[in-house]
mmCIF file of C-alpha atoms in Angstrom:
data_model
loop_
_atom_site.group_PDB
_atom_site.id
_atom_site.type_symbol
_atom_site.label_atom_id
_atom_site.label_comp_id
_atom_site.label_asym_id
_atom_site.label_seq_id
_atom_site.Cartn_x
_atom_site.Cartn_y
_atom_site.Cartn_z
ATOM 1 C CA UNK S 835 34.445 120.741 106.504
ATOM 2 C CA UNK S 836 35.509 117.755 108.563
ATOM 3 C CA UNK S 837 34.142 115.370 105.927
ATOM 4 C CA UNK S 838 36.013 117.276 103.204
ATOM 5 C CA UNK S 839 39.303 116.962 105.115
ATOM 6 C CA UNK S 840 38.731 113.240 105.601
ATOM 7 C CA UNK S 841 38.025 112.862 101.870
ATOM 8 C CA UNK S 842 41.169 114.799 100.909
ATOM 9 C CA UNK S 843 43.249 112.714 103.339
ATOM 10 C CA UNK S 844 41.852 109.534 101.822
ATOM 11 C CA UNK S 845 42.713 110.682 98.314
ATOM 12 C CA UNK S 846 46.246 111.570 99.433
ATOM 13 C CA UNK S 847 46.796 108.187 101.055
ATOM 14 C CA UNK S 848 45.312 106.399 98.045
ATOM 15 C CA UNK S 849 47.631 108.275 95.696
ATOM 16 C CA UNK S 850 50.660 107.240 97.755
ATOM 17 C CA UNK S 851 49.637 103.577 97.655
ATOM 18 C CA UNK S 852 48.863 103.820 93.942
ATOM 19 C CA UNK S 853 52.246 105.300 93.093
ATOM 20 C CA UNK S 854 54.404 103.095 95.302
ATOM 21 C CA UNK S 855 52.680 99.824 94.498
ATOM 22 C CA UNK S 856 51.959 100.255 90.810
ATOM 23 C CA UNK S 857 54.479 102.521 89.204
ATOM 24 C CA UNK S 858 57.558 103.118 91.330
ATOM 25 C CA UNK S 859 60.178 100.776 92.660
ATOM 26 C CA UNK S 860 61.099 101.416 96.299
ATOM 27 C CA UNK S 861 64.550 102.749 97.116
ATOM 28 C CA UNK S 862 66.430 100.162 99.186
ATOM 29 C CA UNK S 863 69.125 102.353 100.728
ATOM 30 C CA UNK S 864 70.295 100.117 103.587
ATOM 31 C CA UNK S 865 71.034 96.825 101.872
ATOM 32 C CA UNK S 866 73.082 94.176 103.668
ATOM 33 C CA UNK S 867 73.792 90.529 102.862
ATOM 34 C CA UNK S 868 73.006 90.878 99.163
ATOM 35 C CA UNK S 869 73.642 87.492 97.549
ATOM 36 C CA UNK S 870 72.716 85.010 94.855
ATOM 37 C CA UNK S 871 69.990 82.774 96.240
ATOM 38 C CA UNK S 872 68.051 80.248 94.177
ATOM 39 C CA UNK S 873 64.732 78.679 94.966
ATOM 40 C CA UNK S 874 61.068 78.234 94.215
ATOM 41 C CA UNK S 875 58.473 80.650 95.560
ATOM 42 C CA UNK S 876 54.771 79.961 95.107
ATOM 43 C CA UNK S 877 51.929 82.375 95.626
ATOM 44 C CA UNK S 878 48.921 80.724 94.015
ATOM 45 C CA UNK S 879 48.482 80.479 91.145
ATOM 46 C CA UNK S 880 51.957 81.707 90.109
ATOM 47 C CA UNK S 881 55.329 79.989 90.498
ATOM 48 C CA UNK S 882 58.288 82.366 90.820
ATOM 49 C CA UNK S 883 62.001 81.610 90.702
ATOM 50 C CA UNK S 884 64.095 83.253 93.411
ATOM 51 C CA UNK S 885 67.452 84.619 92.216
ATOM 52 C CA UNK S 886 68.595 86.984 95.009
ATOM 53 C CA UNK S 887 68.142 87.521 98.719
ATOM 54 C CA UNK S 888 69.004 90.588 100.780
ATOM 55 C CA UNK S 889 68.161 92.446 103.969
ATOM 56 C CA UNK S 890 67.108 96.087 104.105
ATOM 57 C CA UNK S 891 66.326 97.837 107.383
ATOM 58 C CA UNK S 892 66.009 94.489 109.148
ATOM 59 C CA UNK S 893 63.561 92.983 106.617
ATOM 60 C CA UNK S 894 64.438 90.134 104.256
ATOM 61 C CA UNK S 895 63.571 90.437 100.565
ATOM 62 C CA UNK S 896 63.742 88.264 97.462
ATOM 63 C CA UNK S 897 64.395 89.277 93.875
ATOM 64 C CA UNK S 898 61.982 87.068 91.947
ATOM 65 C CA UNK S 899 61.483 86.285 88.272
ATOM 66 C CA UNK S 900 58.358 84.999 86.613
ATOM 67 C CA UNK S 901 59.903 82.277 84.412
ATOM 68 C CA UNK S 902 57.017 82.467 81.937
ATOM 69 C CA UNK S 903 57.105 86.236 81.270
ATOM 70 C CA UNK S 904 60.634 87.198 82.485
ATOM 71 C CA UNK S 905 59.031 89.843 84.712
ATOM 72 C CA UNK S 906 60.972 90.573 87.914
ATOM 73 C CA UNK S 907 59.887 91.976 91.255
ATOM 74 C CA UNK S 908 61.068 92.507 94.822
ATOM 75 C CA UNK S 909 58.951 90.973 97.577
ATOM 76 C CA UNK S 910 59.081 89.682 101.136
ATOM 77 C CA UNK S 911 59.325 85.892 101.638
ATOM 78 C CA UNK S 912 56.333 85.767 103.989
ATOM 79 C CA UNK S 913 53.870 85.953 101.081
ATOM 80 C CA UNK S 914 55.158 82.735 99.514
ATOM 81 C CA UNK S 915 55.638 79.054 99.984
ATOM 82 C CA UNK S 916 59.435 78.882 99.630
ATOM 83 C CA UNK S 917 61.804 76.049 98.771
ATOM 84 C CA UNK S 918 65.544 76.891 98.556
ATOM 85 C CA UNK S 919 67.371 75.152 95.685
ATOM 86 C CA UNK S 920 70.783 74.890 94.117
ATOM 87 C CA UNK S 921 71.151 76.536 90.715
ATOM 88 C CA UNK S 922 71.021 73.118 89.009
ATOM 89 C CA UNK S 923 67.875 72.144 90.902
ATOM 90 C CA UNK S 924 66.193 75.432 90.031
ATOM 91 C CA UNK S 925 67.083 75.186 86.347
ATOM 92 C CA UNK S 926 65.772 71.612 86.230
ATOM 93 C CA UNK S 927 62.563 72.552 88.049
ATOM 94 C CA UNK S 928 61.850 75.425 85.626
ATOM 95 C CA UNK S 929 63.448 73.835 82.533
ATOM 96 C CA UNK S 930 60.318 74.040 80.352
ATOM 97 C CA UNK S 931 59.969 77.822 80.775
ATOM 98 C CA UNK S 932 61.022 80.606 78.358
ATOM 99 C CA UNK S 933 63.411 81.976 80.999
ATOM 100 C CA UNK S 934 65.500 78.814 81.261
ATOM 101 C CA UNK S 935 65.334 78.229 77.499
ATOM 102 C CA UNK S 936 66.720 81.735 76.931
ATOM 103 C CA UNK S 937 69.579 81.058 79.374
ATOM 104 C CA UNK S 938 70.366 77.825 77.533
ATOM 105 C CA UNK S 939 70.362 79.517 74.123
ATOM 106 C CA UNK S 940 72.744 82.191 75.391
ATOM 107 C CA UNK S 941 75.079 79.465 76.655
ATOM 108 C CA UNK S 942 75.009 77.714 73.272
ATOM 109 C CA UNK S 943 76.170 80.967 71.652
ATOM 110 C CA UNK S 944 78.924 81.515 74.210
ATOM 111 C CA UNK S 945 81.856 80.742 71.903
ATOM 112 C CA UNK S 946 81.706 84.144 70.213
ATOM 113 C CA UNK S 947 84.325 86.600 71.501
ATOM 114 C CA UNK S 948 82.020 89.459 70.569
ATOM 115 C CA UNK S 949 78.236 89.548 70.683
ATOM 116 C CA UNK S 950 77.538 86.323 72.557
ATOM 117 C CA UNK S 951 74.002 85.885 73.847
ATOM 118 C CA UNK S 952 70.529 86.656 72.514
ATOM 119 C CA UNK S 953 70.805 88.884 69.421
ATOM 120 C CA UNK S 954 67.232 89.138 68.190
ATOM 121 C CA UNK S 955 63.666 88.277 69.047
ATOM 122 C CA UNK S 956 60.181 88.298 67.537
ATOM 123 C CA UNK S 957 61.417 87.708 63.946
ATOM 124 C CA UNK S 958 57.854 87.285 62.721
ATOM 125 C CA UNK S 959 56.944 90.826 63.771
ATOM 126 C CA UNK S 960 57.733 94.081 61.982
ATOM 127 C CA UNK S 961 59.610 96.317 64.370
ATOM 128 C CA UNK S 962 62.585 96.300 66.706
ATOM 129 C CA UNK S 963 63.586 96.133 70.339
ATOM 130 C CA UNK S 964 65.556 99.254 71.269
ATOM 131 C CA UNK S 965 68.451 98.932 73.708
ATOM 132 C CA UNK S 966 70.538 101.951 74.711
ATOM 133 C CA UNK S 967 73.778 101.553 76.669
ATOM 134 C CA UNK S 968 74.675 103.958 79.467
ATOM 135 C CA UNK S 969 78.415 103.415 79.832
ATOM 136 C CA UNK S 970 80.527 105.730 82.018
ATOM 137 C CA UNK S 971 80.684 109.156 80.381
ATOM 138 C CA UNK S 972 81.243 112.793 81.326
ATOM 139 C CA UNK S 973 78.659 113.851 78.734
ATOM 140 C CA UNK S 974 74.952 114.242 79.531
ATOM 141 C CA UNK S 975 72.218 111.801 78.592
ATOM 142 C CA UNK S 976 71.035 111.986 74.959
ATOM 143 C CA UNK S 977 67.473 112.923 75.872
ATOM 144 C CA UNK S 978 66.505 113.332 72.220
ATOM 145 C CA UNK S 979 66.356 109.532 71.920
ATOM 146 C CA UNK S 980 63.506 109.409 74.398
ATOM 147 C CA UNK S 981 61.658 112.573 73.411
ATOM 148 C CA UNK S 982 61.664 111.491 69.759
ATOM 149 C CA UNK S 983 60.347 107.973 70.377
ATOM 150 C CA UNK S 984 57.625 109.407 72.615
ATOM 151 C CA UNK S 985 56.632 111.866 69.885
ATOM 152 C CA UNK S 986 56.663 109.218 67.146
ATOM 153 C CA UNK S 987 54.771 106.555 69.083
ATOM 154 C CA UNK S 988 52.441 108.629 71.280
ATOM 155 C CA UNK S 989 49.347 107.638 69.299
ATOM 156 C CA UNK S 990 50.132 103.931 68.927
ATOM 157 C CA UNK S 991 52.270 102.836 71.898
ATOM 158 C CA UNK S 992 52.075 104.400 75.333
ATOM 159 C CA UNK S 993 54.248 104.054 77.314
ATOM 160 C CA UNK S 994 56.992 103.289 74.797
ATOM 161 C CA UNK S 995 59.197 100.294 75.765
ATOM 162 C CA UNK S 996 62.969 100.743 75.876
ATOM 163 C CA UNK S 997 65.739 98.690 77.491
ATOM 164 C CA UNK S 998 68.622 100.584 79.109
ATOM 165 C CA UNK S 999 71.949 98.912 79.887
ATOM 166 C CA UNK S 1000 73.205 100.804 82.905
ATOM 167 C CA UNK S 1001 76.562 100.818 84.685
ATOM 168 C CA UNK S 1002 77.147 101.602 88.337
ATOM 169 C CA UNK S 1003 79.560 104.391 87.439
ATOM 170 C CA UNK S 1004 77.006 106.069 85.142
ATOM 171 C CA UNK S 1005 74.390 106.032 87.901
ATOM 172 C CA UNK S 1006 76.899 107.612 90.286
ATOM 173 C CA UNK S 1007 78.000 110.275 87.780
ATOM 174 C CA UNK S 1008 74.563 111.212 86.415
ATOM 175 C CA UNK S 1009 72.002 111.406 89.246
ATOM 176 C CA UNK S 1010 69.993 114.160 87.531
ATOM 177 C CA UNK S 1011 69.781 112.258 84.246
ATOM 178 C CA UNK S 1012 68.743 109.155 86.152
ATOM 179 C CA UNK S 1013 65.994 111.078 87.944
ATOM 180 C CA UNK S 1014 64.799 112.418 84.572
ATOM 181 C CA UNK S 1015 64.507 108.872 83.220
ATOM 182 C CA UNK S 1016 62.665 107.734 86.341
ATOM 183 C CA UNK S 1017 60.229 110.637 85.986
ATOM 184 C CA UNK S 1018 59.604 109.768 82.343
ATOM 185 C CA UNK S 1019 58.712 106.260 83.471
ATOM 186 C CA UNK S 1020 56.595 107.475 86.387
ATOM 187 C CA UNK S 1021 54.699 109.720 83.954
ATOM 188 C CA UNK S 1022 54.049 106.668 81.715
ATOM 189 C CA UNK S 1023 55.931 108.171 78.795
ATOM 190 C CA UNK S 1024 58.395 105.255 78.574
ATOM 191 C CA UNK S 1025 58.623 101.800 80.109
ATOM 192 C CA UNK S 1026 62.205 100.884 80.999
ATOM 193 C CA UNK S 1027 63.729 97.429 81.312
ATOM 194 C CA UNK S 1028 66.969 97.937 83.272
ATOM 195 C CA UNK S 1029 69.854 95.773 82.012
ATOM 196 C CA UNK S 1030 72.968 95.128 84.111
ATOM 197 C CA UNK S 1031 75.978 96.479 82.177
ATOM 198 C CA UNK S 1032 78.607 95.917 84.934
ATOM 199 C CA UNK S 1033 79.652 98.436 87.560
ATOM 200 C CA UNK S 1034 82.954 99.801 86.249
ATOM 201 C CA UNK S 1035 82.827 98.981 82.523
ATOM 202 C CA UNK S 1036 86.605 98.691 82.443
ATOM 203 C CA UNK S 1037 88.197 99.162 79.019
ATOM 204 C CA UNK S 1038 91.743 99.515 77.709
ATOM 205 C CA UNK S 1039 92.777 101.127 74.428
ATOM 206 C CA UNK S 1040 95.862 98.898 74.321
ATOM 207 C CA UNK S 1041 94.681 95.402 75.235
ATOM 208 C CA UNK S 1042 93.318 92.934 72.643
ATOM 209 C CA UNK S 1043 89.647 91.938 72.938
ATOM 210 C CA UNK S 1044 90.470 88.609 74.586
ATOM 211 C CA UNK S 1045 92.073 90.496 77.486
ATOM 212 C CA UNK S 1046 89.806 93.533 77.537
ATOM 213 C CA UNK S 1047 86.633 94.767 79.245
ATOM 214 C CA UNK S 1048 85.402 92.096 81.709
ATOM 215 C CA UNK S 1049 88.131 89.747 80.435
ATOM 216 C CA UNK S 1050 90.799 92.081 81.822
ATOM 217 C CA UNK S 1051 93.010 90.462 84.472
ATOM 218 C CA UNK S 1052 91.912 91.170 88.029
ATOM 219 C CA UNK S 1053 88.220 91.708 87.226
ATOM 220 C CA UNK S 1054 85.936 90.752 90.126
ATOM 221 C CA UNK S 1055 82.832 89.516 88.351
ATOM 222 C CA UNK S 1056 80.840 89.203 91.589
ATOM 223 C CA UNK S 1057 81.429 92.879 92.295
ATOM 224 C CA UNK S 1058 80.669 93.920 88.721
ATOM 225 C CA UNK S 1059 77.312 92.129 88.739
ATOM 226 C CA UNK S 1060 76.024 92.350 92.299
ATOM 227 C CA UNK S 1061 77.245 95.869 93.077
ATOM 228 C CA UNK S 1062 75.408 97.121 89.991
ATOM 229 C CA UNK S 1063 72.192 95.454 91.115
ATOM 230 C CA UNK S 1064 72.523 96.984 94.575
ATOM 231 C CA UNK S 1065 73.112 100.401 93.003
ATOM 232 C CA UNK S 1066 69.956 99.897 90.940
ATOM 233 C CA UNK S 1067 67.925 99.043 94.031
ATOM 234 C CA UNK S 1068 69.333 101.984 96.004
ATOM 235 C CA UNK S 1069 68.306 104.278 93.146
ATOM 236 C CA UNK S 1070 64.806 102.855 92.903
ATOM 237 C CA UNK S 1071 65.387 100.763 89.769
ATOM 238 C CA UNK S 1072 64.182 97.191 89.326
ATOM 239 C CA UNK S 1073 66.903 94.819 88.042
ATOM 240 C CA UNK S 1074 65.837 92.661 85.114
ATOM 241 C CA UNK S 1075 67.119 89.195 84.163
ATOM 242 C CA UNK S 1076 69.312 90.648 81.401
ATOM 243 C CA UNK S 1077 73.022 91.439 81.157
ATOM 244 C CA UNK S 1078 74.979 93.180 78.427
ATOM 245 C CA UNK S 1079 78.727 92.650 78.225
ATOM 246 C CA UNK S 1080 80.748 95.882 78.045
ATOM 247 C CA UNK S 1081 82.010 96.191 74.473
ATOM 248 C CA UNK S 1082 79.881 93.090 73.767
ATOM 249 C CA UNK S 1083 83.078 91.189 74.639
ATOM 250 C CA UNK S 1084 83.133 87.848 76.490
ATOM 251 C CA UNK S 1085 84.441 84.309 76.338
ATOM 252 C CA UNK S 1086 82.745 81.004 77.077
ATOM 253 C CA UNK S 1087 83.830 80.953 80.714
ATOM 254 C CA UNK S 1088 82.499 84.475 81.294
ATOM 255 C CA UNK S 1089 79.158 83.707 79.641
ATOM 256 C CA UNK S 1090 78.615 80.752 81.983
ATOM 257 C CA UNK S 1091 79.623 82.893 84.954
ATOM 258 C CA UNK S 1092 76.923 85.393 83.974
ATOM 259 C CA UNK S 1093 74.242 82.736 83.431
ATOM 260 C CA UNK S 1094 75.141 81.318 86.857
ATOM 261 C CA UNK S 1095 73.862 84.642 88.212
ATOM 262 C CA UNK S 1096 70.581 83.868 86.456
ATOM 263 C CA UNK S 1097 71.244 86.611 83.906
ATOM 264 C CA UNK S 1098 70.584 86.313 80.160
ATOM 265 C CA UNK S 1099 73.336 87.908 78.032
ATOM 266 C CA UNK S 1100 71.845 90.269 75.453
ATOM 267 C CA UNK S 1101 73.791 91.045 72.296
ATOM 268 C CA UNK S 1102 72.664 92.851 69.155
ATOM 269 C CA UNK S 1103 72.344 92.204 65.448
ATOM 270 C CA UNK S 1104 72.088 95.926 64.676
ATOM 271 C CA UNK S 1105 74.695 98.223 66.248
ATOM 272 C CA UNK S 1106 73.676 101.317 64.302
ATOM 273 C CA UNK S 1107 76.916 103.266 64.737
ATOM 274 C CA UNK S 1108 78.744 100.396 63.020
ATOM 275 C CA UNK S 1109 76.435 100.527 60.027
ATOM 276 C CA UNK S 1110 74.498 97.366 60.884
ATOM 277 C CA UNK S 1111 70.946 97.664 59.533
ATOM 278 C CA UNK S 1112 68.039 96.420 61.651
ATOM 279 C CA UNK S 1113 65.822 93.631 60.373
ATOM 280 C CA UNK S 1114 62.413 92.484 61.563
ATOM 281 C CA UNK S 1115 62.776 91.590 65.232
ATOM 282 C CA UNK S 1116 66.272 93.057 65.626
ATOM 283 C CA UNK S 1117 67.656 93.996 69.019
ATOM 284 C CA UNK S 1118 69.073 97.418 68.122
ATOM 285 C CA UNK S 1119 72.015 98.929 70.003
ATOM 286 C CA UNK S 1120 72.728 102.622 70.397
ATOM 287 C CA UNK S 1121 74.589 104.504 73.124
ATOM 288 C CA UNK S 1122 72.626 107.087 75.045
ATOM 289 C CA UNK S 1123 75.523 108.410 77.105
ATOM 290 C CA UNK S 1124 76.535 111.225 74.762
ATOM 291 C CA UNK S 1125 79.502 109.340 73.290
ATOM 292 C CA UNK S 1126 77.912 108.019 70.106
ATOM 293 C CA UNK S 1127 76.160 110.792 68.134
ATOM 294 C CA UNK S 1128 76.364 108.765 64.905
ATOM 295 C CA UNK S 1129 74.289 105.929 66.355
ATOM 296 C CA UNK S 1130 71.764 108.326 67.862
ATOM 297 C CA UNK S 1131 71.406 110.247 64.602
ATOM 298 C CA UNK S 1132 70.991 107.004 62.662
ATOM 299 C CA UNK S 1133 68.243 105.929 65.047
ATOM 300 C CA UNK S 1134 66.414 109.255 64.670
ATOM 301 C CA UNK S 1135 66.632 108.875 60.874
ATOM 302 C CA UNK S 1136 65.294 105.322 61.186
ATOM 303 C CA UNK S 1137 62.326 106.573 63.210
ATOM 304 C CA UNK S 1138 61.527 109.290 60.674
ATOM 305 C CA UNK S 1139 61.710 106.805 57.817
ATOM 306 C CA UNK S 1140 59.123 104.660 59.581
ATOM 307 C CA UNK S 1141 56.652 107.460 60.405
ATOM 308 C CA UNK S 1142 53.829 106.145 58.206
ATOM 309 C CA UNK S 1143 54.360 102.519 59.242
ATOM 310 C CA UNK S 1144 54.333 103.561 62.913
ATOM 311 C CA UNK S 1145 51.084 105.472 62.437
ATOM 312 C CA UNK S 1146 49.504 102.349 60.944
ATOM 313 C CA UNK S 1147 50.934 100.156 63.751
ATOM 314 C CA UNK S 1148 52.954 98.302 61.129
ATOM 315 C CA UNK S 1149 56.323 99.076 62.764
ATOM 316 C CA UNK S 1150 56.554 99.056 66.557
ATOM 317 C CA UNK S 1151 58.985 98.992 69.440
ATOM 318 C CA UNK S 1152 58.890 95.843 71.551
ATOM 319 C CA UNK S 1153 59.487 95.202 75.225
ATOM 320 C CA UNK S 1154 62.739 93.232 75.566
ATOM 321 C CA UNK S 1155 61.145 90.780 77.990
ATOM 322 C CA UNK S 1156 58.305 90.060 75.578
ATOM 323 C CA UNK S 1157 60.708 89.760 72.645
ATOM 324 C CA UNK S 1158 62.759 87.078 74.373
ATOM 325 C CA UNK S 1159 59.733 85.424 75.977
ATOM 326 C CA UNK S 1160 57.860 85.087 72.677
ATOM 327 C CA UNK S 1161 60.856 83.527 70.963
ATOM 328 C CA UNK S 1162 60.854 80.632 73.425
ATOM 329 C CA UNK S 1163 57.212 80.422 74.526
ATOM 330 C CA UNK S 1164 56.184 78.029 71.763
ATOM 331 C CA UNK S 1165 59.104 75.615 72.077
#
């Protein structure tokens, strides 16, 4: 009996380690001193770029990005050889990597008032990268998006990759929907890349685009970016290196402000609700916050039209990180 209890205790402890280390991001609920912090962190054989530093419960943490794969993670500095850098030094040090090349491409496309940034990836592949925006809304999450992609892809892609652009206000207003998404990821049904979509997602029905959304007078871009990341971490989400402008609206100055945070602006070449048709490698945009039934319905129709191609692995969904990484890996 004693041996059985020891065995059960071991299994319980192992399951805790397995879940927390492999499949769930910790909830950092006591964050202080959250700031942009650039540097080089080496844990052989991998070089990581540091983009943030913060303290939680007396311990210091880094937000790190693998500049080759665009993967991010939270870790303690003690595991690494660390060299603090300015943003210019860090971008020079990692200049040959897909991460820095993606930042540079986004900056080159910064003159567009709408849809600046990376609009597509993996053009040589048949399939799309799905991005769904979670802007502030009083309506519930469109769960059918996720249940349908799981059903369609369960035999060929598991978990199914999806990128969600999340706002701080949506996380605050929809804790149950957020927990549902986290459970779907924990159950390996979907794999989520969390995109920063600003905290407030301010919008005016009266102002022209050049004065609207994040371009509205009085916007605190530091708050909009960093407060969203802190909200992600408090809710157990892992911030990615991607940012989507509310309304897809920006100007050149704003794009460079976002890339100075180490974030890659992500646009779209296929906003379904506006009738834009996806091509091979498209970054598709729909809204999953209940406010865009046309886009959601169009996406469901698209999935059904591709049923046979999906079954033959001839039409797939791609991880946003891999889509961007592959575009620049061979340059």
